[in-house]
Structures are given as C-alpha cells and as structure tokens.
Amino acid sequence: MNASPCLVLQDVHKSFDKREVLKGIDLSVAEHEVVCLIGASGSGKSTLLRCINLIEPIDVGKIFVVGREVTAPGVDVNEIRRGIGIVFQSFNLFPHMTVLENVTLGPRKALGLDRTQADAQGVELLRRFGLEDRRADYPDRLSGGQQQRVAIVRALAMQPQLMLLDEVTSALDPELVAEVLSVIRELAEGGMTMVIATHEMGFAADIANRVCFLDQGVLLEEGPPEQIFRSPSNPRTQEFLQRIIAAGRL
Amino acid sequence: MEGDRRSRILGGMSADARNVTIALVSTVVFFTVVVLVITNSPGWPEVKTAFFNPTVFREAFPEVLRAFWLNIKIFCVAEVFILAFALVIAVIRSLPGPVFFPIRALAIVYTDFFRGIPTILLIFILGFGVPALGLSGVPTSALVWATVALIIIYSAYVAEVYRAGIESVHPSQDAAARSLGLTRAQSLRYVVVPQAVRRVVPPLLNDFIGLQKDTALVALIGPVEAFRQAQIDTSATFNFTPYVAAALIFVAFTIPLARLTDWLNERSRRRRLAAGIAP
C-alpha cells in the first residue's frame, strides 16, 4: 500500500457568517481510491470539495495533498489548484471559448504549454471521451451531458493527482446522466483518485471504494458501500437512506 | 379547406398592408400638421430667411463639412484612449481584497469626481489652464487639452459601463478559471473581461454617440470644427443657415450609430432568449 495518502483532512471547520457548515471533518483518501460523499442538500458536501480546492478558505484545521500541507501560510494556491481538478454541478464552461479553447486554457496559461502542444493534448483527450468532433463548437451548441463531459476533460487536461466531482449529474436531464457517469467510471478504472459528492446512490454503491455520510457538517459514518447501503449503523444514516429508497433512488 | 386557406392568407396580407397604410397615413398627417403650424406662424417668413436660406446653405455646407473632419479626428483619437483607460479604471475598481483598497478608492474618487464635472468646465480649465502654466515639453495646443478633457470625462462614464459588465459575469466563471490554477489576473484577462466587454457593447456605443456630439464643445476654446465653422459663417452672412447645415451633418453621423446600437441590443436580447436565459 501507499505510505502517504493522496488527501488528508484534519479537523476541518468552515463557517459562512455565523453558520458553521463544516464542524471538524477528518478524512484520509489513499491514492487510486474513489470516495463518495453522500448526504442531504446542505450537509456540507459541496463546501468540503470547495475547501479542498482552496476556493473557500477554511477557518480551522489542516489539509494535506500528497503529503504537503496546502493550508499552510505562504503556500502558492495557484500551484496547488493545478494539481487538483474540480468539476461543478453547473459545468461552468467558458461560453466565449470553443470546446478546445476551454480545454487548453489551463495547460496554456497555468502550465505554460505552447498552443501546438496544448492543442495536441486537448484533442487527444477529447478523442478519448468521444468529443473530438465538437472541438470547434461553443458550449451553448452542446447538450448538458456533452458540456459536463467537456468540463471533466478540461479538469483532466491539467493532469491532476486528484479529482473532485461536485454533484456533476444533478443539473442534467435524466437521459443524459449515463454518459457522464460512464466517463467517471472510466476514470476510476484508470486509477484516478477521486472524491465525489453525489445523489446517485446506485452509482456510488457501484463505483466507490468507500462511502462517507455527511450530516449537518459532520462526517457521521464511513465504510465500504456494501456496509453503508445495506447495514448502516448510525440512525441518521438509516433515516437518510430510507428517504432515498422511498424516493426510488436506490 | 381551399377557400379557408386562401382567406387566411389574404387576411394575413391585408392585416400587414393595413398596418403599413395606417403608419403611412398617420405619419403624413402628423408632419403635414407640424409643417402647416410652423409655416403659418406669424414669424415664419423671417425665420425662413434666417435659418433656411438655400444660397447660404450651398455656400456654407462644404466649409462646415470640411471642418467636421476635425470632429471625426477628435472623436477617433479620444475613443481609442477612452476604451483603454476606462477598462483599466474598471478593472482596478473590481480588484478584491484589502491590499488594493488605496487604488480602488482612487478609482472610485475618479469616476465620482469626473462624472460630476460639466464637460465644458473641464475643457475650459485644461484648455486655458495647462498651456498658461508654460511648462516645457507640455503641448500648448488648446485642441490637445480639449481632447484630453473629453477623454478624462468620458473615461469615467465608460469605466462604469465596463464595471457593470464585469459584475454581470457570474462568480462561478472566475471560480472555474481559478480552479484550473489561473491567477486572479489571468482569470480577469482570459475569462471575465472578454465576457464583460461583449455584454457592454451596446451601452458603449451609446456613449460613443454622446462623445461624437460633445466634440462640438471643443469649439468654445478656439479650434475650428464644424460648429465653430458654422459660427464663423453665420457672423459673416448674418444668417443662421450654417448652424442648420452643421446640425444635419452631426445627425447624419450619429443616426447610423444609433441604429447600430438598437440592432445590437435587439440581437443580444434574441440571443439571450434563444439561450433560455431571462432577458
């Protein structure tokens, strides 16, 4: 096994104004591990991912990525972010750029690749995910599923050591969910370390090495998917999953 | 069926035709009334010879038009500086964080102050004041300083237009750019500002129209542009027709800009509708 985990969170606290959204999160993610965060809306899943990517500064605690403390003072946040890919619920593609320009902006401006190199790499990635023929299109010409796949490719183009996926299928029409999930599955099979916030319980059960249940800013229960989904020990986890089953989502 | 369809088509055509006819008739009636009221007014014969003298018009028009070339030059030079300078001010104003407070405050003071000063006053102050300082290496031409005054005033307005555009770009765009490891400056340059500028093109054109008219203010400290030329012609002939010639030239120049602005506004409204975003 790997000596140093890919991601370590120690007692992470985060408040917005007076409302504490994360109340001391401890989590360790090994290399090649896929961790799914489940929990109700407002439980802190998205905030946790945004804190790991340093979009939101944390109030208390420490975050380590590949053994390096990224929350230490004086750390170059831009350098840290280059190694962590994040994909948002609402895609957030750049509407004034073509698909290929979206994908190559990071490599060109943050990594300093020249256009030829970045384009070649970008086209290769788009081809891998069946998007090569859309490279000259603007995002508004694409379906939601295609846009989200482009957003994933955009994050991958930075060759991150860690990918954070924030409810990436929640804004999609039901028939477009599968194509995005299959991309994520492919990444998992390729050994990408991922932390995934999701409402797709079946997908989480299928893909995760470990499932974490977040409730009101607290990591209440974690374990292999079979354990969490079949025999959760915490009453709140049981209650949450029952609601999910009642809604026909598991 | 056949008859039904024909009647619908004919009905549609006649409705269109009726609208056009109504518009035509009401326009003709309106202007006939206006013309009748003016031409039947007691002072009309005097006004007619003073403002609409064909002989004076024919003589003055080419001179005024030639002088208008200076207005166009002032407009073009000023616009280039305004577009660049205003963007700098807008970007400074949108810099976040306490470190940038001093220059941010400076940008706010700038826009507040120069939107408050009447353009004509700044033209007088700079146009007469700066050359009078007698500094070496500083241009003494009134024309130069009047143009500088226009640049200063209009930059304050245009900076606010840019700022509105920058603030209209959703923060998630900046978050997406920063999450790729782009610096704040890179995010502004490649993601936020390009989207902001596209959105504010119509209001920018509106300010262009204002600037085009305000180039006439330069005349008040000396340079002979269209308005000043008309003034000279008027005092030579004791007839106001040259002013009418100047007015026509200004209007002929600004109307296409106004139509272009409307067209761009309409196009962007349609695009937003097509994209499913509320206008």
Coordinates of C-alpha atoms in Angstrom, one line a residue:
Chain A
M1 CA 0.0 0.0 0.0
N2 CA 0.9 3.6 -0.4
A3 CA 2.7 5.2 2.6
S4 CA 1.5 8.7 2.0
P5 CA -2.2 9.2 1.3
C6 CA -3.3 11.4 -1.6
L7 CA -5.5 13.6 0.5
V8 CA -5.8 14.1 4.3
L9 CA -8.2 16.4 6.1
Q10 CA -7.6 17.1 9.8
D11 CA -10.4 18.7 11.9
V12 CA -11.6 21.0 9.1
H13 CA -14.0 23.7 10.1
K14 CA -15.7 26.2 7.9
S15 CA -18.3 28.8 8.7
F16 CA -20.3 31.2 6.5
D17 CA -21.0 34.2 8.6
K18 CA -22.2 32.6 11.9
R19 CA -23.4 29.3 10.4
E20 CA -20.9 26.5 10.8
V21 CA -21.1 24.4 7.6
L22 CA -18.2 22.0 8.4
K23 CA -17.8 21.0 12.0
G24 CA -14.5 19.2 12.2
I25 CA -14.1 16.9 9.3
D26 CA -11.4 14.2 9.3
L27 CA -10.8 12.2 6.2
S28 CA -8.0 10.4 4.5
V29 CA -8.1 9.3 0.9
A30 CA -5.5 6.8 -0.5
E31 CA -4.0 7.0 -4.0
H32 CA -6.3 5.4 -6.6
E33 CA -9.2 5.4 -4.1
V34 CA -12.7 6.6 -5.0
V35 CA -14.6 8.1 -2.1
C36 CA -18.2 9.1 -2.5
L37 CA -19.8 11.8 -0.2
I38 CA -23.5 11.3 0.3
G39 CA -25.9 13.3 2.4
A40 CA -28.8 15.7 2.1
S41 CA -28.5 19.0 0.4
G42 CA -26.9 21.5 2.7
S43 CA -25.0 18.8 4.6
G44 CA -21.7 20.4 3.5
K45 CA -20.6 18.1 0.7
S46 CA -20.0 20.9 -1.9
T47 CA -18.4 23.2 0.7
L48 CA -16.0 20.4 1.6
L49 CA -14.9 19.9 -2.0
R50 CA -14.5 23.7 -2.5
C51 CA -12.4 23.9 0.6
I52 CA -10.1 21.1 -0.6
N53 CA -9.6 23.0 -3.9
L54 CA -8.9 26.2 -1.8
I55 CA -11.8 28.1 -3.5
E56 CA -13.1 28.5 0.1
P57 CA -10.5 29.2 2.8
I58 CA -11.0 27.1 5.9
D59 CA -11.3 28.5 9.4
V60 CA -9.7 25.7 11.4
G61 CA -7.8 22.5 10.5
K62 CA -5.3 21.3 8.0
I63 CA -5.5 19.8 4.5
F64 CA -2.7 17.8 3.0
V65 CA -2.4 16.9 -0.7
V66 CA 0.2 14.2 -1.4
G67 CA 1.9 14.8 1.9
R68 CA 2.1 18.6 1.5
E69 CA 0.1 20.9 3.7
V70 CA -1.9 23.1 1.3
T71 CA -3.5 25.2 4.1
A72 CA -0.1 26.3 5.4
P73 CA 0.6 30.1 5.2
G74 CA 2.6 31.2 2.2
V75 CA 1.6 28.3 0.0
D76 CA 1.0 29.2 -3.7
V77 CA -2.7 28.4 -4.1
N78 CA -2.4 28.6 -7.9
E79 CA 0.2 25.9 -7.9
I80 CA -1.9 23.7 -5.6
R81 CA -5.0 24.1 -7.7
R82 CA -3.2 23.0 -10.8
G83 CA -2.8 19.5 -9.3
I84 CA -6.5 19.3 -8.2
G85 CA -9.2 19.0 -10.8
I86 CA -12.7 20.1 -9.8
V87 CA -15.9 19.7 -11.8
F88 CA -19.0 21.7 -10.9
Q89 CA -22.7 20.8 -10.9
S90 CA -23.4 23.7 -13.3
F91 CA -20.5 22.8 -15.7
N92 CA -19.1 26.4 -15.7
L93 CA -17.7 26.2 -19.1
F94 CA -16.4 29.4 -20.6
P95 CA -19.1 30.4 -23.0
H96 CA -16.9 32.7 -25.2
M97 CA -14.4 29.9 -25.9
T98 CA -14.7 26.8 -28.1
V99 CA -14.6 23.4 -26.6
L100 CA -10.9 23.0 -27.4
E101 CA -10.1 26.5 -26.1
N102 CA -11.9 25.6 -22.8
V103 CA -9.8 22.5 -22.5
T104 CA -6.5 24.2 -23.4
L105 CA -6.8 27.4 -21.4
G106 CA -5.4 25.8 -18.2
P107 CA -2.5 24.0 -19.8
R108 CA -1.5 27.1 -21.8
K109 CA -1.9 29.8 -19.2
A110 CA -1.2 27.9 -15.9
L111 CA 1.2 25.3 -17.1
G112 CA 2.8 27.4 -19.8
L113 CA 2.4 24.9 -22.7
D114 CA 2.6 26.4 -26.2
R115 CA -0.6 26.3 -28.3
T116 CA 0.6 23.4 -30.5
Q117 CA 1.4 21.2 -27.5
A118 CA -1.8 22.1 -25.6
D119 CA -4.0 21.6 -28.7
A120 CA -2.5 18.2 -29.4
Q121 CA -3.0 17.1 -25.9
G122 CA -6.5 18.6 -25.7
V123 CA -7.6 16.9 -29.0
E124 CA -6.2 13.6 -27.7
L125 CA -8.3 13.9 -24.5
L126 CA -11.4 14.9 -26.4
R127 CA -11.0 11.9 -28.7
R128 CA -10.7 9.6 -25.7
F129 CA -14.1 10.8 -24.5
G130 CA -15.8 10.9 -27.9
L131 CA -15.9 14.7 -28.1
E132 CA -13.3 15.3 -30.8
D133 CA -15.9 16.4 -33.4
R134 CA -17.2 19.1 -31.1
R135 CA -13.9 20.8 -30.5
A136 CA -14.7 23.9 -32.6
D137 CA -18.2 24.3 -31.1
Y138 CA -19.1 26.8 -28.5
P139 CA -20.6 25.3 -25.3
D140 CA -24.1 26.6 -26.0
R141 CA -24.3 24.3 -29.0
L142 CA -23.7 21.2 -26.8
S143 CA -26.1 19.1 -24.8
G144 CA -25.8 19.2 -21.0
G145 CA -24.2 15.8 -21.0
Q146 CA -21.6 16.9 -23.5
Q147 CA -21.0 20.1 -21.6
Q148 CA -20.3 18.2 -18.4
R149 CA -18.0 15.8 -20.2
V150 CA -16.1 18.8 -21.7
A151 CA -15.9 20.2 -18.1
I152 CA -14.4 16.9 -17.0
V153 CA -11.9 16.9 -19.9
R154 CA -11.0 20.5 -19.0
A155 CA -10.1 19.4 -15.5
L156 CA -8.2 16.3 -16.7
A157 CA -6.1 18.4 -19.1
M158 CA -4.2 19.7 -16.1
Q159 CA -3.2 16.1 -15.3
P160 CA -4.4 16.4 -11.7
Q161 CA -3.4 14.0 -9.0
L162 CA -6.8 14.3 -7.5
M163 CA -10.3 14.9 -9.0
L164 CA -13.2 16.5 -7.1
L165 CA -16.6 16.0 -8.6
D166 CA -19.4 18.1 -7.1
E167 CA -22.8 16.6 -8.0
V168 CA -21.8 16.6 -11.6
T169 CA -25.1 14.9 -12.8
S170 CA -27.6 16.9 -10.7
A171 CA -28.2 19.6 -13.3
L172 CA -28.7 17.0 -16.2
D173 CA -31.8 15.7 -17.8
P174 CA -32.2 12.0 -16.7
E175 CA -31.4 10.6 -20.1
L176 CA -28.0 12.4 -20.1
V177 CA -26.8 11.2 -16.7
A178 CA -25.5 7.8 -18.0
E179 CA -22.9 9.3 -20.5
V180 CA -21.4 11.4 -17.7
L181 CA -21.3 8.5 -15.2
S182 CA -19.6 6.3 -17.7
V183 CA -16.8 8.8 -18.1
I184 CA -16.3 8.9 -14.3
R185 CA -16.3 5.1 -14.3
E186 CA -13.6 5.1 -16.9
L187 CA -11.6 7.4 -14.8
A188 CA -12.0 5.2 -11.7
E189 CA -10.9 2.2 -13.7
G190 CA -7.9 4.2 -14.9
G191 CA -6.8 4.6 -11.2
M192 CA -7.8 8.3 -10.8
T193 CA -8.1 9.3 -7.2
M194 CA -11.5 10.9 -6.8
V195 CA -13.7 12.5 -4.2
I196 CA -17.3 12.5 -5.5
A197 CA -20.3 14.3 -4.0
T198 CA -23.3 12.6 -5.4
H199 CA -27.0 11.9 -5.1
E200 CA -26.7 8.9 -7.4
M201 CA -26.7 6.2 -4.8
G202 CA -26.7 3.3 -7.2
F203 CA -23.7 4.8 -8.9
A204 CA -22.0 5.4 -5.6
A205 CA -22.6 1.8 -4.5
D206 CA -21.1 0.7 -7.8
I207 CA -18.0 2.8 -8.1
A208 CA -16.9 3.8 -4.6
N209 CA -14.2 2.1 -2.6
R210 CA -15.6 4.0 0.4
V211 CA -18.8 5.9 1.1
C212 CA -19.0 8.8 3.6
F213 CA -22.2 10.1 5.0
L214 CA -22.2 13.8 5.9
D215 CA -24.9 15.2 8.1
Q216 CA -25.1 18.9 9.1
G217 CA -21.4 19.4 8.7
V218 CA -20.3 16.2 10.5
L219 CA -18.9 13.0 8.9
L220 CA -21.3 10.7 10.7
E221 CA -20.4 7.3 9.1
E222 CA -18.0 5.9 6.6
G223 CA -17.2 2.5 5.2
P224 CA -17.4 0.3 2.2
P225 CA -20.5 0.8 0.1
E226 CA -22.0 -2.6 1.0
Q227 CA -21.8 -1.7 4.6
I228 CA -23.2 1.8 4.3
F229 CA -26.0 1.0 2.0
R230 CA -27.0 -2.5 3.4
S231 CA -26.4 -2.2 7.1
P232 CA -25.8 1.4 8.2
S233 CA -25.1 1.7 11.9
N234 CA -26.0 5.3 12.6
P235 CA -29.7 6.0 12.9
R236 CA -29.4 9.2 10.9
T237 CA -27.7 7.3 8.0
Q238 CA -30.6 4.8 8.2
E239 CA -33.2 7.5 8.1
F240 CA -31.5 9.3 5.1
L241 CA -31.2 6.1 3.2
Q242 CA -34.8 5.2 3.9
R243 CA -35.9 8.5 2.4
I244 CA -33.7 7.8 -0.6
I245 CA -35.3 4.3 -1.0
A246 CA -38.8 5.8 -0.6
A247 CA -38.0 8.2 -3.4
G248 CA -37.0 5.3 -5.6
R249 CA -33.4 6.4 -5.9
L250 CA -31.7 3.3 -4.6
Chain B
M1 CA -60.5 23.8 -47.0
E2 CA -59.0 25.6 -50.1
G3 CA -61.2 28.6 -49.6
D4 CA -60.4 28.7 -45.9
R5 CA -56.7 28.7 -46.5
R6 CA -56.9 31.4 -49.1
S7 CA -59.0 33.6 -46.9
R8 CA -56.4 33.2 -44.1
I9 CA -53.5 34.1 -46.4
L10 CA -55.4 37.1 -47.8
G11 CA -56.4 38.1 -44.3
G12 CA -52.8 38.0 -43.1
M13 CA -51.6 40.0 -46.1
S14 CA -54.3 42.6 -45.7
A15 CA -53.6 42.9 -42.0
D16 CA -49.9 43.7 -42.8
A17 CA -50.9 46.1 -45.6
R18 CA -53.4 47.8 -43.2
N19 CA -50.7 48.3 -40.6
V20 CA -48.4 49.9 -43.2
T21 CA -51.1 52.1 -44.5
I22 CA -52.1 53.3 -41.1
A23 CA -48.4 54.1 -40.3
L24 CA -48.0 55.9 -43.6
V25 CA -51.2 58.0 -43.2
S26 CA -50.6 58.9 -39.6
T27 CA -47.0 60.0 -40.4
V28 CA -48.1 62.1 -43.3
V29 CA -50.9 63.7 -41.3
F30 CA -48.6 64.4 -38.4
F31 CA -45.9 66.1 -40.4
T32 CA -48.5 68.0 -42.5
V33 CA -49.9 69.4 -39.3
V34 CA -46.5 70.3 -38.0
V35 CA -45.4 72.0 -41.2
L36 CA -48.7 73.9 -41.5
V37 CA -48.5 75.2 -37.9
I38 CA -44.9 76.3 -38.4
T39 CA -45.3 77.9 -41.9
N40 CA -48.5 79.7 -40.8
S41 CA -46.9 81.1 -37.7
P42 CA -46.6 84.9 -37.7
G43 CA -42.7 84.9 -37.7
W44 CA -42.2 82.2 -40.2
P45 CA -41.1 84.4 -43.2
E46 CA -38.3 85.9 -41.0
V47 CA -37.3 82.5 -39.6
K48 CA -37.3 81.0 -43.0
T49 CA -34.8 83.5 -44.4
A50 CA -32.7 83.4 -41.3
F51 CA -32.4 79.6 -40.9
F52 CA -33.3 78.0 -44.3
N53 CA -31.7 80.2 -46.9
P54 CA -30.7 77.9 -49.8
T55 CA -28.0 80.2 -51.1
V56 CA -26.3 80.4 -47.7
F57 CA -26.7 76.7 -47.2
R58 CA -25.0 75.9 -50.5
E59 CA -22.0 78.1 -49.7
A60 CA -21.7 77.1 -46.0
F61 CA -22.3 73.3 -46.3
P62 CA -18.9 72.4 -47.9
E63 CA -17.0 74.5 -45.4
V64 CA -18.8 73.1 -42.4
L65 CA -18.4 69.6 -43.8
R66 CA -14.6 70.2 -44.2
A67 CA -14.5 71.4 -40.6
F68 CA -16.4 68.4 -39.5
W69 CA -13.3 66.3 -40.4
L70 CA -11.8 67.7 -37.2
N71 CA -14.7 66.4 -35.1
I72 CA -14.2 63.0 -36.6
K73 CA -10.4 63.1 -35.8
I74 CA -11.1 64.2 -32.2
F75 CA -13.7 61.5 -31.8
C76 CA -11.5 58.7 -33.1
V77 CA -8.4 59.7 -31.1
A78 CA -10.4 60.2 -27.9
E79 CA -12.3 57.0 -28.3
V80 CA -9.2 54.8 -28.5
F81 CA -7.8 56.3 -25.3
I82 CA -11.2 56.2 -23.6
L83 CA -11.7 52.5 -24.3
A84 CA -8.3 51.6 -22.9
F85 CA -8.1 53.9 -20.0
A86 CA -11.7 53.2 -18.8
L87 CA -11.0 49.5 -18.8
V88 CA -8.0 50.0 -16.6
I89 CA -10.1 52.0 -14.1
A90 CA -12.9 49.4 -14.2
V91 CA -10.5 46.5 -13.5
I92 CA -8.9 48.5 -10.7
R93 CA -12.3 49.1 -9.2
S94 CA -13.1 45.4 -9.3
L95 CA -9.9 44.2 -7.6
P96 CA -10.8 42.4 -4.4
G97 CA -9.1 42.3 -1.1
P98 CA -7.9 44.9 1.4
V99 CA -4.4 45.2 -0.2
F100 CA -5.9 47.0 -3.2
F101 CA -8.0 49.4 -1.1
P102 CA -6.0 52.6 -1.9
I103 CA -6.0 52.3 -5.7
R104 CA -9.6 51.0 -5.6
A105 CA -10.6 54.1 -3.6
L106 CA -8.7 56.3 -6.1
A107 CA -10.7 54.7 -9.0
I108 CA -13.9 55.4 -7.1
V109 CA -13.0 59.0 -6.5
Y110 CA -12.0 59.4 -10.1
T111 CA -15.4 58.1 -11.5
D112 CA -17.4 60.1 -8.9
F113 CA -15.4 63.3 -9.5
F114 CA -15.3 63.4 -13.3
R115 CA -18.9 62.3 -13.8
G116 CA -19.8 65.3 -11.6
I117 CA -17.9 68.0 -13.5
P118 CA -19.6 69.6 -16.5
T119 CA -17.6 68.7 -19.6
I120 CA -17.4 72.3 -20.8
L121 CA -15.8 73.4 -17.5
L122 CA -13.0 70.8 -17.7
I123 CA -12.4 71.8 -21.3
F124 CA -12.0 75.5 -20.2
I125 CA -9.8 74.6 -17.2
L126 CA -7.5 72.3 -19.1
G127 CA -7.6 74.2 -22.5
F128 CA -6.8 77.6 -21.0
G129 CA -5.0 76.5 -17.8
V130 CA -2.4 74.0 -18.8
P131 CA -0.9 76.0 -21.7
A132 CA -0.8 79.0 -19.4
L133 CA 1.5 77.1 -17.0
G134 CA 4.2 77.5 -19.6
L135 CA 5.8 74.1 -18.8
S136 CA 8.4 73.0 -21.2
G137 CA 7.7 69.8 -23.1
V138 CA 4.0 70.0 -22.5
P139 CA 1.8 70.7 -25.5
T140 CA 0.3 74.2 -25.6
S141 CA -2.4 73.5 -28.2
A142 CA -5.9 74.1 -26.9
L143 CA -7.1 71.3 -29.2
V144 CA -4.9 68.8 -27.5
W145 CA -6.1 69.7 -24.0
A146 CA -9.7 69.9 -25.0
T147 CA -9.4 66.4 -26.3
V148 CA -7.7 65.3 -23.1
A149 CA -10.7 66.8 -21.2
L150 CA -13.1 64.7 -23.3
I151 CA -11.0 61.6 -22.6
I152 CA -11.0 62.2 -18.9
I153 CA -14.7 62.8 -18.6
Y154 CA -15.8 60.0 -20.9
S155 CA -13.4 57.5 -19.3
A156 CA -15.3 58.0 -16.0
Y157 CA -18.6 57.1 -17.7
V158 CA -17.3 54.2 -19.8
A159 CA -15.4 52.8 -16.8
E160 CA -18.8 52.4 -15.1
V161 CA -20.2 50.7 -18.1
Y162 CA -17.3 48.3 -18.1
R163 CA -17.7 47.7 -14.4
A164 CA -21.4 46.8 -14.8
G165 CA -20.2 44.3 -17.4
I166 CA -17.5 42.8 -15.2
E167 CA -20.0 42.4 -12.3
S168 CA -22.6 40.8 -14.5
V169 CA -20.2 37.8 -15.2
H170 CA -21.2 35.1 -12.7
P171 CA -18.6 34.4 -9.9
S172 CA -18.7 30.7 -10.9
Q173 CA -16.8 31.7 -14.1
D174 CA -14.0 33.1 -12.0
A175 CA -14.1 30.1 -9.7
A176 CA -13.8 27.8 -12.7
A177 CA -10.8 29.7 -14.0
R178 CA -9.1 29.9 -10.6
S179 CA -9.7 26.1 -10.1
L180 CA -7.6 25.4 -13.2
G181 CA -4.7 27.2 -11.4
L182 CA -5.0 30.5 -13.3
T183 CA -4.0 33.6 -11.3
R184 CA -6.6 36.3 -10.5
A185 CA -5.1 38.5 -13.2
Q186 CA -5.2 35.6 -15.8
S187 CA -8.8 34.9 -14.8
L188 CA -9.7 38.5 -15.4
R189 CA -7.9 38.7 -18.6
Y190 CA -9.0 35.5 -20.3
V191 CA -12.3 34.7 -18.7
V192 CA -14.1 37.6 -17.0
V193 CA -13.2 40.7 -19.1
P194 CA -13.8 39.1 -22.5
Q195 CA -17.3 38.2 -21.5
A196 CA -17.9 41.5 -19.8
V197 CA -16.8 43.5 -22.9
R198 CA -19.1 41.5 -25.2
R199 CA -22.1 42.3 -23.0
V200 CA -21.5 46.0 -22.8
V201 CA -21.0 46.8 -26.5
P202 CA -24.5 48.3 -26.9
P203 CA -24.2 50.8 -23.9
L204 CA -20.6 51.6 -25.1
L205 CA -22.0 52.6 -28.5
N206 CA -24.4 54.8 -26.7
D207 CA -21.6 56.7 -25.0
F208 CA -19.9 56.9 -28.5
I209 CA -22.9 58.9 -29.7
G210 CA -22.6 61.2 -26.7
L211 CA -18.9 61.8 -27.4
Q212 CA -19.5 62.4 -31.1
K213 CA -21.8 65.3 -30.2
D214 CA -19.6 66.6 -27.4
T215 CA -16.7 67.1 -29.8
A216 CA -18.5 70.3 -30.7
L217 CA -17.7 71.7 -27.2
V218 CA -14.0 71.9 -28.3
A219 CA -15.0 74.9 -30.4
L220 CA -15.6 77.1 -27.3
I221 CA -11.8 77.4 -26.7
G222 CA -10.8 78.0 -30.3
P223 CA -10.3 75.0 -32.6
V224 CA -12.3 75.4 -35.8
E225 CA -14.5 72.3 -36.1
A226 CA -18.0 72.1 -37.6
F227 CA -19.8 74.1 -35.0
R228 CA -17.2 76.9 -34.9
Q229 CA -17.1 77.0 -38.7
A230 CA -20.8 77.4 -38.8
Q231 CA -20.5 80.2 -36.2
I232 CA -17.9 82.0 -38.4
D233 CA -20.1 81.6 -41.5
T234 CA -23.0 82.9 -39.5
S235 CA -21.3 86.0 -38.4
A236 CA -20.1 86.6 -42.0
T237 CA -23.5 86.4 -43.5
F238 CA -25.8 87.4 -40.6
N239 CA -27.7 84.3 -41.4
F240 CA -28.2 81.2 -39.2
T241 CA -28.4 78.6 -42.0
P242 CA -24.9 77.4 -41.4
Y243 CA -26.0 76.1 -38.0
V244 CA -28.7 74.0 -39.7
A245 CA -26.0 72.6 -42.0
A246 CA -23.8 71.7 -39.0
A247 CA -26.8 70.1 -37.3
L248 CA -27.6 68.0 -40.3
I249 CA -24.0 66.8 -40.6
F250 CA -23.9 65.7 -36.9
V251 CA -27.3 63.9 -37.2
A252 CA -26.2 62.2 -40.4
F253 CA -23.2 60.8 -38.5
T254 CA -25.0 59.8 -35.2
I255 CA -28.1 58.2 -36.7
P256 CA -26.2 55.2 -38.1
L257 CA -24.5 54.7 -34.7
A258 CA -27.9 54.8 -33.0
R259 CA -29.4 52.3 -35.4
L260 CA -26.4 50.0 -34.9
T261 CA -26.9 50.3 -31.1
D262 CA -30.5 49.3 -31.4
W263 CA -29.7 46.4 -33.7
L264 CA -27.0 45.1 -31.4
N265 CA -29.4 45.4 -28.4
E266 CA -32.1 43.5 -30.2
R267 CA -29.7 40.8 -31.3
S268 CA -28.3 40.2 -27.9
R269 CA -31.9 40.1 -26.5
R270 CA -32.8 37.5 -29.0
R271 CA -29.7 35.5 -28.2
R272 CA -30.4 35.5 -24.5
L273 CA -34.0 34.4 -25.3
A274 CA -32.6 31.6 -27.5
A275 CA -30.2 30.5 -24.8
G276 CA -33.2 30.2 -22.4
I277 CA -31.9 32.9 -20.1
A278 CA -34.4 35.6 -18.9
P279 CA -33.6 39.0 -20.6

